[in-house]
Amino acid sequence: MEKNTVGGLMHRLRTWFPEREFFMRSQGHVRFVKITSRMQMTVAGVALVALLGWAGSMGALAVSQYRAQAERADLLTRAAQVAKAEDRLEDYRQDLDQITANLEQRQDFLDGILQMLPADMNADGEEAAPVSDSTEEAQELIGLIEGAIPEAAGLARIEARQLAFVERLTRYADRRASRTEQAIRSLGLDPRAVMVRDEAAMGGPLQMLRSDSNGSLDPRFERLALSLSRMSALERGLGEIPQVMPADMRSISSGFGYRRDPFTGRAAMHAGLDFRGPIGAPIHAAADGRVSFVGTKAGYGRTVEITHGNGMMTRYAHMSRWDARVGQQVSAGEVIGRIGNTGRSTGPHLHFEVHINGRPVNPRPFLESASNVLEEARAEFAATGDEKHGH
């Protein structure tokens, strides 16, 4: 049984890598170069090992960066919890003008943060990760200030409100990020890898965050910035996952995987989905992204490719017409071309592929699940907002 299985596998490999002969003519001499099946399989094996090694290293990088970020968050939380009301009272005694300047700087920090938040963001919600709680410290500080420096009691109350807001917003950002992470996992993707790929193309001038007028950053404010950054990266990654049917799902004529090739009649790999349709029917972008290729590819005919910033690329082939240009930013559902019959095609249809890190994967699970996952995530965020406002 085992010998038959091995023999069958070897036979299939030889059909994929048949012995090939090449003719080379140089200065009137003709030479024959033979490449055996074994040599081809060896080269393919080496290439596969190299690819798996690269994928493994990228995965290890994702895990290490993810852990480093988590450790940084825990460190900032512990640093915030070390703060004592007595130490802060000493700051108030030394320089009230400096305290006032610090509070103004912190308010500027918060105002800047608020301008960058999503429209449906609010500062309520249960914790998804350990976050410092400065409530007792703030109340103790207010009591000490009222007794020792009555004229500064107002400043202490302002500081208490700022810290309470920062910690509530941090809890909500962590909770929202946690839900987005679960949504990405439900689609079979690793959120850590999504975040690392998202950070692979970044830059700009260095503009350090400051919560105090002396240029320092309170650990509670830094913890907030870290949480918001993680939340933003995960939500951006979720939004870039294919979620819109590029054509009518009811017209799928061929699925992903091995099939009988329509031209040769032999078994062949089909790396996408085929959507049958009339010439000129619209083709829609499956997710937000940037058009990275518009042109003709061998076998595909007229083709559009869209990169989605998280290691994903979608390909739309056999078009009759392009309605997109290279470099264009497109939204999910936007028309990017028309169904055609160009390239290696037996009739008008759309050939649609999804690639992750250069490897084709079955598009169907994303198209059938991602839209529901996104709607559920958005509904949860909206429900949290309604609870906050008593709706």
Short mmCIF file of C-alpha atoms in Angstrom, two decimals:
data_model
loop_
_atom_site.label_atom_id
_atom_site.label_comp_id
_atom_site.label_asym_id
_atom_site.label_seq_id
_atom_site.Cartn_x
_atom_site.Cartn_y
_atom_site.Cartn_z
CA MET A 1 0.00 0.00 0.00
CA GLU A 2 2.74 2.41 1.04
CA LYS A 3 4.86 1.44 -1.99
CA ASN A 4 1.91 2.08 -4.29
CA THR A 5 1.37 5.50 -2.72
CA VAL A 6 5.04 6.44 -3.12
CA GLY A 7 5.04 5.10 -6.67
CA GLY A 8 1.95 7.11 -7.54
CA LEU A 9 3.48 10.24 -6.09
CA MET A 10 6.70 9.76 -8.08
CA HIS A 11 4.69 9.18 -11.25
CA ARG A 12 2.75 12.41 -10.67
CA LEU A 13 5.97 14.34 -10.01
CA ARG A 14 7.44 13.03 -13.27
CA THR A 15 4.37 14.24 -15.17
CA TRP A 16 4.91 17.67 -13.65
CA PHE A 17 8.64 17.62 -14.41
CA PRO A 18 9.04 15.68 -17.69
CA GLU A 19 12.53 15.21 -19.14
CA ARG A 20 13.34 18.17 -21.35
CA GLU A 21 15.84 18.72 -24.16
CA PHE A 22 17.12 22.10 -25.31
CA PHE A 23 18.90 22.78 -28.60
CA MET A 24 21.66 25.37 -28.55
CA ARG A 25 23.30 26.62 -31.76
CA SER A 26 26.68 28.40 -31.52
CA GLN A 27 29.10 29.16 -34.42
CA GLY A 28 27.55 26.54 -36.65
CA HIS A 29 27.54 23.83 -33.96
CA VAL A 30 24.37 22.41 -32.48
CA ARG A 31 24.42 21.14 -28.93
CA PHE A 32 21.79 19.21 -27.04
CA VAL A 33 21.22 19.93 -23.34
CA LYS A 34 19.12 17.42 -21.45
CA ILE A 35 17.50 18.32 -18.12
CA THR A 36 16.30 15.21 -16.34
CA SER A 37 13.19 14.93 -14.21
CA ARG A 38 15.36 14.30 -11.14
CA MET A 39 17.36 17.50 -11.73
CA GLN A 40 14.18 19.55 -12.13
CA MET A 41 12.69 18.05 -8.95
CA THR A 42 15.92 18.78 -7.06
CA VAL A 43 15.90 22.44 -8.14
CA ALA A 44 12.19 22.75 -7.29
CA GLY A 45 12.85 21.14 -3.89
CA VAL A 46 15.68 23.55 -3.12
CA ALA A 47 13.45 26.48 -4.14
CA LEU A 48 10.63 25.19 -1.93
CA VAL A 49 12.95 24.79 1.06
CA ALA A 50 14.25 28.34 0.53
CA LEU A 51 10.68 29.66 0.32
CA LEU A 52 9.64 27.81 3.49
CA GLY A 53 12.76 29.10 5.25
CA TRP A 54 11.92 32.67 4.26
CA ALA A 55 8.31 32.24 5.40
CA GLY A 56 9.54 30.79 8.69
CA SER A 57 11.89 33.71 9.29
CA MET A 58 9.09 36.20 8.56
CA GLY A 59 6.87 34.35 11.02
CA ALA A 60 9.59 34.41 13.68
CA LEU A 61 10.05 38.14 13.08
CA ALA A 62 6.33 38.71 13.48
CA VAL A 63 6.23 36.78 16.76
CA SER A 64 9.30 38.54 18.17
CA GLN A 65 8.01 42.02 17.29
CA TYR A 66 4.57 41.21 18.64
CA ARG A 67 6.05 39.98 21.93
CA ALA A 68 8.32 43.02 22.17
CA GLN A 69 5.31 45.30 21.82
CA ALA A 70 3.38 43.36 24.46
CA GLU A 71 6.33 43.50 26.85
CA ARG A 72 6.65 47.25 26.25
CA ALA A 73 2.98 47.72 27.12
CA ASP A 74 3.36 45.73 30.35
CA LEU A 75 6.46 47.75 31.27
CA LEU A 76 4.63 51.03 30.75
CA THR A 77 1.71 49.80 32.85
CA ARG A 78 4.05 48.89 35.73
CA ALA A 79 5.84 52.24 35.43
CA ALA A 80 2.52 54.08 35.67
CA GLN A 81 1.50 52.14 38.77
CA VAL A 82 4.70 53.10 40.60
CA ALA A 83 3.67 56.79 40.68
CA LYS A 84 2.78 58.02 44.18
CA ALA A 85 0.64 60.95 45.25
CA GLU A 86 3.32 62.10 47.73
CA ASP A 87 5.89 62.40 44.94
CA ARG A 88 3.49 64.43 42.82
CA LEU A 89 2.73 66.71 45.78
CA GLU A 90 6.43 67.57 45.95
CA ASP A 91 6.30 68.60 42.29
CA TYR A 92 3.38 70.92 43.06
CA ARG A 93 5.28 72.48 45.97
CA GLN A 94 8.37 73.16 43.89
CA ASP A 95 6.90 74.91 40.83
CA LEU A 96 3.22 75.56 40.19
CA ASP A 97 4.03 77.33 36.93
CA GLN A 98 5.75 74.18 35.69
CA ILE A 99 2.76 72.08 36.73
CA THR A 100 0.44 74.41 34.80
CA ALA A 101 2.66 74.20 31.73
CA ASN A 102 2.72 70.40 31.99
CA LEU A 103 -1.07 70.20 32.18
CA GLU A 104 -1.40 72.45 29.13
CA GLN A 105 1.09 70.26 27.26
CA ARG A 106 -0.84 67.14 28.23
CA GLN A 107 -4.09 68.70 27.04
CA ASP A 108 -2.45 69.53 23.71
CA PHE A 109 -1.37 65.88 23.51
CA LEU A 110 -4.93 64.68 24.15
CA ASP A 111 -6.42 67.16 21.68
CA GLY A 112 -4.03 65.86 19.01
CA ILE A 113 -4.94 62.25 19.81
CA LEU A 114 -8.67 62.97 19.60
CA GLN A 115 -8.32 64.45 16.12
CA MET A 116 -6.79 61.19 14.85
CA LEU A 117 -9.38 58.81 16.32
CA PRO A 118 -11.99 57.00 14.17
CA ALA A 119 -15.39 58.69 14.04
CA ASP A 120 -17.04 55.87 15.99
CA MET A 121 -14.40 55.82 18.74
CA ASN A 122 -15.38 56.42 22.35
CA ALA A 123 -13.63 56.01 25.64
CA ASP A 124 -15.79 53.38 27.32
CA GLY A 125 -15.57 49.61 27.49
CA GLU A 126 -14.17 46.83 29.57
CA GLU A 127 -10.44 46.11 29.67
CA ALA A 128 -8.87 43.72 27.17
CA ALA A 129 -5.40 43.98 28.74
CA PRO A 130 -3.91 45.22 32.04
CA VAL A 131 -4.06 49.01 32.21
CA SER A 132 -2.98 51.26 35.07
CA ASP A 133 -5.68 52.76 37.31
CA SER A 134 -4.75 56.13 38.79
CA THR A 135 -8.13 56.80 40.47
CA GLU A 136 -6.96 56.28 44.05
CA GLU A 137 -3.69 58.09 43.43
CA ALA A 138 -5.55 61.07 41.92
CA GLN A 139 -8.04 61.31 44.79
CA GLU A 140 -5.23 61.12 47.34
CA LEU A 141 -3.34 63.85 45.48
CA ILE A 142 -6.40 66.12 45.44
CA GLY A 143 -6.81 65.67 49.20
CA LEU A 144 -3.13 66.45 49.86
CA ILE A 145 -3.18 69.51 47.57
CA GLU A 146 -6.35 70.91 49.17
CA GLY A 147 -4.67 70.69 52.58
CA ALA A 148 -1.17 71.92 51.63
CA ILE A 149 -1.67 74.20 48.59
CA PRO A 150 -5.38 75.13 48.38
CA GLU A 151 -4.83 77.43 45.40
CA ALA A 152 -3.59 74.44 43.35
CA ALA A 153 -6.58 72.17 44.05
CA GLY A 154 -8.14 73.09 40.70
CA LEU A 155 -5.01 71.99 38.87
CA ALA A 156 -5.04 68.66 40.70
CA ARG A 157 -8.64 68.04 39.64
CA ILE A 158 -7.76 68.82 36.01
CA GLU A 159 -4.87 66.37 36.19
CA ALA A 160 -7.15 63.69 37.69
CA ARG A 161 -9.66 64.11 34.83
CA GLN A 162 -6.90 63.90 32.24
CA LEU A 163 -5.48 60.69 33.68
CA ALA A 164 -8.94 59.11 34.01
CA PHE A 165 -9.66 59.92 30.35
CA VAL A 166 -6.29 58.53 29.20
CA GLU A 167 -6.82 55.26 31.05
CA ARG A 168 -10.43 54.82 29.87
CA LEU A 169 -9.35 55.46 26.28
CA THR A 170 -6.46 52.99 26.65
CA ARG A 171 -8.85 50.31 27.91
CA TYR A 172 -11.21 50.90 25.01
CA ALA A 173 -8.40 50.84 22.41
CA ASP A 174 -7.14 47.54 23.85
CA ARG A 175 -10.64 46.08 23.82
CA ARG A 176 -11.24 47.19 20.24
CA ALA A 177 -7.85 45.84 19.12
CA SER A 178 -8.60 42.52 20.82
CA ARG A 179 -11.89 42.16 18.96
CA THR A 180 -10.25 43.04 15.64
CA GLU A 181 -7.51 40.51 16.34
CA GLN A 182 -10.13 37.81 16.94
CA ALA A 183 -11.88 38.76 13.69
CA ILE A 184 -8.62 38.40 11.72
CA ARG A 185 -7.94 35.02 13.34
CA SER A 186 -11.43 33.83 12.42
CA LEU A 187 -10.44 34.29 8.76
CA GLY A 188 -7.43 32.01 9.22
CA LEU A 189 -4.84 34.81 9.26
CA ASP A 190 -2.18 35.67 11.83
CA PRO A 191 -2.77 39.22 13.16
CA ARG A 192 0.88 39.44 14.26
CA ALA A 193 2.04 38.94 10.69
CA VAL A 194 -0.52 41.49 9.46
CA MET A 195 0.90 44.10 11.85
CA VAL A 196 4.54 43.40 10.91
CA ARG A 197 3.81 43.60 7.16
CA ASP A 198 1.96 46.85 7.77
CA GLU A 199 5.08 48.31 9.45
CA ALA A 200 7.40 47.17 6.63
CA ALA A 201 6.90 50.39 4.62
CA MET A 202 6.95 53.36 6.98
CA GLY A 203 8.97 56.53 7.42
CA GLY A 204 8.93 60.28 7.94
CA PRO A 205 10.60 62.86 10.15
CA LEU A 206 11.06 62.06 13.84
CA GLN A 207 8.52 63.93 15.97
CA MET A 208 8.71 62.63 19.52
CA LEU A 209 5.54 62.58 21.63
CA ARG A 210 5.56 64.77 24.73
CA SER A 211 3.09 64.89 27.59
CA ASP A 212 5.08 67.33 29.77
CA SER A 213 6.60 70.70 28.93
CA ASN A 214 10.12 69.44 29.70
CA GLY A 215 9.88 67.02 26.75
CA SER A 216 9.21 63.86 28.77
CA LEU A 217 6.34 61.44 28.20
CA ASP A 218 4.26 60.11 31.09
CA PRO A 219 4.09 56.27 30.86
CA ARG A 220 0.29 56.39 30.92
CA PHE A 221 0.25 58.64 27.87
CA GLU A 222 2.84 56.47 26.12
CA ARG A 223 0.75 53.38 26.92
CA LEU A 224 -2.23 55.10 25.28
CA ALA A 225 -0.23 55.93 22.15
CA LEU A 226 0.96 52.31 21.91
CA SER A 227 -2.58 50.95 22.29
CA LEU A 228 -4.01 53.31 19.68
CA SER A 229 -1.21 52.42 17.26
CA ARG A 230 -1.89 48.69 17.66
CA MET A 231 -5.63 49.20 17.27
CA SER A 232 -5.14 51.26 14.11
CA ALA A 233 -2.75 48.72 12.52
CA LEU A 234 -5.12 45.80 13.18
CA GLU A 235 -8.21 47.61 11.90
CA ARG A 236 -6.33 48.73 8.79
CA GLY A 237 -5.27 45.13 8.19
CA LEU A 238 -8.84 43.85 8.63
CA GLY A 239 -10.15 46.42 6.16
CA GLU A 240 -7.62 45.31 3.53
CA ILE A 241 -8.77 41.66 3.54
CA PRO A 242 -10.83 40.70 0.42
CA GLN A 243 -14.46 41.08 1.41
CA VAL A 244 -16.44 42.09 -1.71
CA MET A 245 -17.40 39.67 -4.48
CA PRO A 246 -15.59 40.86 -7.62
CA ALA A 247 -18.47 39.50 -9.73
CA ASP A 248 -21.75 37.65 -9.23
CA MET A 249 -21.08 34.73 -6.87
CA ARG A 250 -23.94 32.75 -8.44
CA SER A 251 -21.97 32.59 -11.69
CA ILE A 252 -18.83 30.82 -10.36
CA SER A 253 -17.92 28.33 -13.08
CA SER A 254 -14.67 26.92 -11.66
CA GLY A 255 -13.26 26.76 -8.15
CA PHE A 256 -9.79 26.82 -6.59
CA GLY A 257 -7.68 23.67 -6.76
CA TYR A 258 -6.95 20.84 -9.15
CA ARG A 259 -9.22 20.44 -12.15
CA ARG A 260 -9.31 19.11 -15.70
CA ASP A 261 -7.62 21.73 -17.86
CA PRO A 262 -10.15 22.92 -20.51
CA PHE A 263 -7.47 23.02 -23.24
CA THR A 264 -5.32 19.94 -22.61
CA GLY A 265 -7.80 17.75 -20.78
CA ARG A 266 -5.12 16.88 -18.22
CA ALA A 267 -5.09 17.56 -14.47
CA ALA A 268 -3.84 21.06 -13.66
CA MET A 269 -3.84 23.50 -10.78
CA HIS A 270 -6.38 26.33 -10.92
CA ALA A 271 -5.13 29.11 -8.61
CA GLY A 272 -8.33 31.14 -8.38
CA LEU A 273 -12.07 31.38 -8.98
CA ASP A 274 -13.75 31.82 -12.37
CA PHE A 275 -16.88 34.00 -12.56
CA ARG A 276 -18.83 33.49 -15.79
CA GLY A 277 -20.46 36.63 -17.18
CA PRO A 278 -21.22 38.64 -20.31
CA ILE A 279 -18.50 40.71 -21.94
CA GLY A 280 -18.54 44.20 -20.46
CA ALA A 281 -20.03 43.21 -17.07
CA PRO A 282 -18.36 45.19 -14.24
CA ILE A 283 -15.52 43.79 -12.13
CA HIS A 284 -15.24 45.12 -8.56
CA ALA A 285 -12.20 45.52 -6.29
CA ALA A 286 -12.47 42.92 -3.53
CA ALA A 287 -10.90 45.21 -0.88
CA ASP A 288 -9.29 48.60 -0.34
CA GLY A 289 -5.86 48.85 -1.88
CA ARG A 290 -3.53 50.32 -4.48
CA VAL A 291 -3.47 49.24 -8.13
CA SER A 292 0.02 47.79 -8.70
CA PHE A 293 -0.34 46.37 -12.22
CA VAL A 294 -2.45 47.12 -15.28
CA GLY A 295 -1.49 45.31 -18.46
CA THR A 296 -1.35 42.00 -20.28
CA LYS A 297 0.07 38.82 -18.73
CA ALA A 298 0.75 35.54 -20.50
CA GLY A 299 -2.23 33.24 -20.01
CA TYR A 300 -4.19 35.87 -18.10
CA GLY A 301 -4.84 38.36 -20.89
CA ARG A 302 -5.78 41.83 -19.77
CA THR A 303 -5.11 41.93 -16.03
CA VAL A 304 -5.35 44.25 -13.03
CA GLU A 305 -3.52 43.55 -9.75
CA ILE A 306 -4.20 45.32 -6.45
CA THR A 307 -1.91 45.24 -3.41
CA HIS A 308 -3.55 45.60 -0.03
CA GLY A 309 -0.69 46.56 2.28
CA ASN A 310 -0.80 43.42 4.43
CA GLY A 311 1.04 40.94 2.22
CA MET A 312 -2.10 40.38 0.15
CA MET A 313 -2.52 40.87 -3.58
CA THR A 314 -5.66 40.27 -5.66
CA ARG A 315 -5.52 39.56 -9.41
CA TYR A 316 -8.34 40.09 -11.92
CA ALA A 317 -7.78 38.52 -15.35
CA HIS A 318 -9.26 37.96 -18.85
CA MET A 319 -10.67 41.50 -18.86
CA SER A 320 -12.11 43.15 -21.95
CA ARG A 321 -11.29 46.60 -20.58
CA TRP A 322 -9.40 48.26 -17.74
CA ASP A 323 -11.05 50.94 -15.61
CA ALA A 324 -8.06 51.50 -13.31
CA ARG A 325 -4.50 52.81 -13.55
CA VAL A 326 -1.28 51.91 -11.77
CA GLY A 327 -0.90 53.78 -8.49
CA GLN A 328 -4.63 54.43 -8.10
CA GLN A 329 -6.12 53.97 -4.64
CA VAL A 330 -9.33 51.98 -4.89
CA SER A 331 -12.06 51.17 -2.39
CA ALA A 332 -13.74 47.82 -1.86
CA GLY A 333 -16.50 47.45 -4.45
CA GLU A 334 -15.11 50.04 -6.87
CA VAL A 335 -15.30 49.07 -10.56
CA ILE A 336 -11.79 48.39 -11.90
CA GLY A 337 -12.56 46.72 -15.23
CA ARG A 338 -14.93 44.70 -17.37
CA ILE A 339 -15.36 40.97 -17.94
CA GLY A 340 -13.79 39.72 -21.17
CA ASN A 341 -12.34 36.75 -23.00
CA THR A 342 -8.66 37.71 -23.38
CA GLY A 343 -5.74 35.41 -22.69
CA ARG A 344 -6.04 31.66 -22.21
CA SER A 345 -9.81 31.55 -21.95
CA THR A 346 -12.63 29.45 -23.40
CA GLY A 347 -15.31 32.11 -22.94
CA PRO A 348 -16.07 35.45 -21.28
CA HIS A 349 -15.39 35.28 -17.55
CA LEU A 350 -13.37 36.80 -14.70
CA HIS A 351 -10.46 34.82 -13.27
CA PHE A 352 -9.88 36.05 -9.69
CA GLU A 353 -6.90 35.19 -7.47
CA VAL A 354 -5.82 36.04 -3.91
CA HIS A 355 -2.10 35.85 -3.06
CA ILE A 356 -0.58 36.04 0.44
CA ASN A 357 3.16 36.75 0.42
CA GLY A 358 3.32 35.64 -3.21
CA ARG A 359 1.45 32.35 -2.65
CA PRO A 360 -2.02 31.79 -4.17
CA VAL A 361 -4.72 30.81 -1.66
CA ASN A 362 -8.38 29.92 -2.01
CA PRO A 363 -10.31 33.22 -2.27
CA ARG A 364 -13.67 31.73 -1.35
CA PRO A 365 -13.30 31.67 2.48
CA PHE A 366 -12.42 35.37 2.48
CA LEU A 367 -15.24 36.39 0.16
CA GLU A 368 -17.83 34.34 2.06
CA SER A 369 -16.71 35.25 5.60
CA ALA A 370 -14.86 38.57 5.64
CA SER A 371 -17.88 40.78 5.00
CA ASN A 372 -19.81 39.13 7.87
CA VAL A 373 -16.79 39.40 10.18
CA LEU A 374 -16.40 43.08 9.35
CA GLU A 375 -20.10 43.77 9.88
CA GLU A 376 -20.04 42.00 13.25
CA ALA A 377 -16.97 43.96 14.36
CA ARG A 378 -18.53 47.27 13.29
CA ALA A 379 -21.80 46.38 15.01
CA GLU A 380 -19.96 45.69 18.27
CA PHE A 381 -18.15 49.04 18.08
CA ALA A 382 -21.42 50.85 17.30
CA ALA A 383 -23.19 49.07 20.17
CA THR A 384 -20.48 50.23 22.57
CA GLY A 385 -21.04 53.78 21.38
CA ASP A 386 -24.80 53.49 21.85
CA GLU A 387 -24.31 52.23 25.41
CA LYS A 388 -22.07 55.19 26.14
CA HIS A 389 -24.70 57.67 25.00
CA GLY A 390 -27.66 55.82 26.50
CA HIS A 391 -29.25 54.82 23.18
#
